[in-house]
Amino acid sequence: HQMIATDGTSTVELVIDTTHTSDYKISYVDPNIPEEKRWLVGDNLSYTKLVLPDKSRLLSTSLADKQLTVSQEQDSLVLGYYRLTQPLKTSQYTFSYTVPTKYVFGEQLTVNTFVQKQLGGWPYELRYSLTLPSNEYRVQAASNVVVKQQTVGNTFTVAYDRIINSDQTLSVIYVKK
């Protein structure tokens, strides 16, 4: 969930859920030993990198300090961690961070979010929402999104769900009512 404050700053609350769907009953043939039946067993251990815009700032995470690596790569802040998921279980990790973008509220406001699918990785479900601090806006146009709008009090939220199977730029253009 991304929240834009009245001063134009933006905070993102990110939740990553990973479900291990194996129940230890998947067999395979090892091409080096074809006469023996092998079984996929054990926990799923994988490395995840979150690549954020340069000058982003991590506010909080559910990971312990020793589980998270923070580095600079080119013009990006990179958060890396190993995620361990047991068979038929779901693991969840949370991150809260600010991004250096400063939105300017005028007659029109454009918000672009770039989402990257890992090369060779499986498609994944993205549930994204964006809250503006004012309900003075309406959606004029959207690209790569199916928009669901909700007004609560003085805030205006746009939410969309997608399966990400390639890199995407999600764009929403707002105009004042």
Short mmCIF file of C-alpha atoms in Angstrom, two decimals:
data_model
loop_
_atom_site.label_atom_id
_atom_site.label_comp_id
_atom_site.label_asym_id
_atom_site.label_seq_id
_atom_site.Cartn_x
_atom_site.Cartn_y
_atom_site.Cartn_z
CA HIS A 1 0.00 0.00 0.00
CA GLN A 2 1.40 3.38 -0.98
CA MET A 3 0.30 6.52 0.85
CA ILE A 4 0.96 10.02 -0.41
CA ALA A 5 0.91 12.66 2.35
CA THR A 6 -0.37 16.22 1.99
CA ASP A 7 3.23 17.45 1.60
CA GLY A 8 3.71 15.13 -1.41
CA THR A 9 5.98 12.61 0.31
CA SER A 10 5.24 8.93 -0.16
CA THR A 11 5.42 5.93 2.19
CA VAL A 12 5.04 2.32 1.08
CA GLU A 13 3.83 -0.55 3.28
CA LEU A 14 4.88 -3.77 1.53
CA VAL A 15 3.82 -7.30 2.50
CA ILE A 16 5.40 -10.26 0.71
CA ASP A 17 3.65 -13.62 1.13
CA THR A 18 5.28 -16.80 -0.17
CA THR A 19 3.47 -20.15 -0.15
CA HIS A 20 5.33 -23.45 -0.52
CA THR A 21 2.81 -25.71 -2.28
CA SER A 22 4.82 -28.96 -2.14
CA ASP A 23 3.74 -31.67 0.26
CA TYR A 24 6.87 -33.84 -0.10
CA LYS A 25 5.13 -36.08 -2.67
CA ILE A 26 6.76 -34.78 -5.84
CA SER A 27 9.18 -37.22 -7.45
CA TYR A 28 11.63 -36.59 -10.23
CA VAL A 29 14.31 -38.41 -12.20
CA ASP A 30 17.89 -37.29 -11.74
CA PRO A 31 19.46 -37.42 -15.22
CA ASN A 32 22.75 -38.50 -13.60
CA ILE A 33 21.12 -41.46 -11.81
CA PRO A 34 18.00 -42.32 -13.88
CA GLU A 35 17.47 -45.72 -12.24
CA GLU A 36 16.71 -44.14 -8.82
CA LYS A 37 13.55 -42.26 -7.96
CA ARG A 38 14.27 -38.96 -6.21
CA TRP A 39 11.96 -36.83 -4.08
CA LEU A 40 11.74 -33.10 -3.68
CA VAL A 41 11.85 -32.67 0.06
CA GLY A 42 12.63 -29.94 2.47
CA ASP A 43 12.07 -26.30 2.98
CA ASN A 44 12.12 -23.77 0.17
CA LEU A 45 15.02 -21.37 0.65
CA SER A 46 15.31 -18.51 -1.82
CA TYR A 47 16.96 -15.11 -1.95
CA THR A 48 14.85 -12.02 -2.54
CA LYS A 49 16.04 -8.55 -3.56
CA LEU A 50 13.93 -5.44 -3.32
CA VAL A 51 15.34 -2.73 -5.57
CA LEU A 52 14.15 0.69 -4.45
CA PRO A 53 14.83 4.14 -5.87
CA ASP A 54 18.04 5.78 -4.68
CA LYS A 55 17.56 7.81 -1.47
CA SER A 56 14.67 5.62 -0.34
CA ARG A 57 14.69 5.07 3.41
CA LEU A 58 13.76 1.85 5.22
CA LEU A 59 11.51 2.66 8.20
CA SER A 60 10.78 -0.83 9.53
CA THR A 61 10.77 -4.51 8.62
CA SER A 62 9.67 -7.80 10.16
CA LEU A 63 13.17 -9.19 9.53
CA ALA A 64 15.84 -9.21 12.22
CA ASP A 65 18.88 -6.99 11.55
CA LYS A 66 21.10 -9.98 10.73
CA GLN A 67 18.59 -11.35 8.19
CA LEU A 68 18.62 -8.24 6.00
CA THR A 69 21.42 -6.90 3.84
CA VAL A 70 21.24 -3.28 2.70
CA SER A 71 23.44 -2.07 -0.15
CA GLN A 72 23.72 0.50 -2.93
CA GLU A 73 23.75 -0.83 -6.50
CA GLN A 74 24.07 1.78 -9.25
CA ASP A 75 21.32 4.31 -8.49
CA SER A 76 19.26 2.05 -6.22
CA LEU A 77 18.87 1.03 -2.60
CA VAL A 78 18.84 -2.76 -2.47
CA LEU A 79 17.34 -4.79 0.38
CA GLY A 80 18.20 -8.49 0.26
CA TYR A 81 17.13 -11.41 2.41
CA TYR A 82 16.76 -15.18 2.41
CA ARG A 83 13.23 -16.42 2.84
CA LEU A 84 12.59 -19.85 4.25
CA THR A 85 9.20 -21.46 3.67
CA GLN A 86 8.24 -24.92 4.87
CA PRO A 87 6.07 -27.25 2.73
CA LEU A 88 2.37 -26.33 2.70
CA LYS A 89 3.11 -23.18 4.74
CA THR A 90 3.12 -19.47 3.96
CA SER A 91 5.86 -17.11 5.08
CA GLN A 92 5.24 -13.39 5.34
CA TYR A 93 7.69 -10.49 5.42
CA THR A 94 6.82 -6.81 5.84
CA PHE A 95 8.67 -3.63 4.91
CA SER A 96 7.84 0.03 5.41
CA TYR A 97 9.88 2.61 3.50
CA THR A 98 9.77 6.09 2.05
CA VAL A 99 10.59 6.87 -1.56
CA PRO A 100 12.32 10.11 -2.62
CA THR A 101 9.55 11.13 -5.03
CA LYS A 102 7.82 14.36 -4.08
CA TYR A 103 4.37 14.54 -5.70
CA VAL A 104 2.94 17.97 -6.55
CA PHE A 105 -0.81 18.34 -6.17
CA GLY A 106 -2.18 20.48 -8.97
CA GLU A 107 -4.97 20.21 -11.50
CA GLN A 108 -3.49 16.86 -12.55
CA LEU A 109 -1.42 14.25 -10.70
CA THR A 110 0.32 11.29 -12.39
CA VAL A 111 1.57 8.32 -10.37
CA ASN A 112 3.74 5.68 -12.08
CA THR A 113 4.82 2.49 -10.34
CA PHE A 114 7.33 0.15 -11.99
CA VAL A 115 7.00 -3.53 -11.08
CA GLN A 116 9.62 -6.00 -12.26
CA LYS A 117 9.18 -9.76 -12.64
CA GLN A 118 12.27 -11.74 -11.79
CA LEU A 119 13.93 -13.15 -14.90
CA GLY A 120 12.99 -16.82 -15.09
CA GLY A 121 10.70 -16.54 -12.08
CA TRP A 122 7.07 -17.59 -11.81
CA PRO A 123 4.30 -15.04 -12.37
CA TYR A 124 3.02 -13.63 -9.09
CA GLU A 125 -0.03 -11.86 -7.73
CA LEU A 126 0.30 -8.16 -6.98
CA ARG A 127 -2.25 -6.43 -4.77
CA TYR A 128 -1.51 -2.72 -4.89
CA SER A 129 -3.34 0.26 -3.46
CA LEU A 130 -2.58 3.97 -3.47
CA THR A 131 -4.11 6.50 -1.09
CA LEU A 132 -4.21 10.22 -1.77
CA PRO A 133 -4.69 12.59 1.18
CA SER A 134 -7.62 14.31 -0.52
CA ASN A 135 -10.84 13.15 -2.10
CA GLU A 136 -10.73 16.15 -4.47
CA TYR A 137 -9.38 13.93 -7.28
CA ARG A 138 -10.87 11.39 -9.66
CA VAL A 139 -9.16 8.93 -11.98
CA GLN A 140 -8.98 10.27 -15.53
CA ALA A 141 -6.93 7.47 -17.08
CA ALA A 142 -5.09 4.31 -16.10
CA SER A 143 -2.61 2.08 -17.90
CA ASN A 144 -2.08 -1.63 -17.14
CA VAL A 145 -4.53 -1.46 -14.24
CA VAL A 146 -8.16 -2.20 -13.51
CA VAL A 147 -9.08 0.57 -11.12
CA LYS A 148 -11.29 0.15 -8.04
CA GLN A 149 -11.91 3.50 -6.33
CA GLN A 150 -12.89 4.09 -2.71
CA THR A 151 -13.39 7.31 -0.75
CA VAL A 152 -13.11 7.17 3.05
CA GLY A 153 -13.35 10.47 4.91
CA ASN A 154 -10.97 12.89 3.22
CA THR A 155 -8.80 10.19 1.61
CA PHE A 156 -9.15 8.68 -1.85
CA THR A 157 -7.84 5.16 -2.53
CA VAL A 158 -7.31 3.36 -5.82
CA ALA A 159 -6.67 -0.39 -5.61
CA TYR A 160 -5.88 -2.98 -8.24
CA ASP A 161 -4.95 -6.64 -8.39
CA ARG A 162 -2.88 -8.22 -11.16
CA ILE A 163 -0.88 -11.27 -12.05
CA ILE A 164 2.58 -10.01 -12.94
CA ASN A 165 4.13 -12.13 -15.70
CA SER A 166 6.36 -9.44 -17.21
CA ASP A 167 7.80 -6.07 -16.21
CA GLN A 168 4.99 -3.53 -15.88
CA THR A 169 4.60 0.21 -15.45
CA LEU A 170 1.36 0.84 -13.60
CA SER A 171 0.11 4.38 -14.26
CA VAL A 172 -2.81 6.37 -12.92
CA ILE A 173 -3.62 9.94 -13.94
CA TYR A 174 -5.80 11.90 -11.52
CA VAL A 175 -7.57 15.19 -12.17
CA LYS A 176 -9.28 17.52 -9.75
CA LYS A 177 -13.05 17.10 -9.62
#
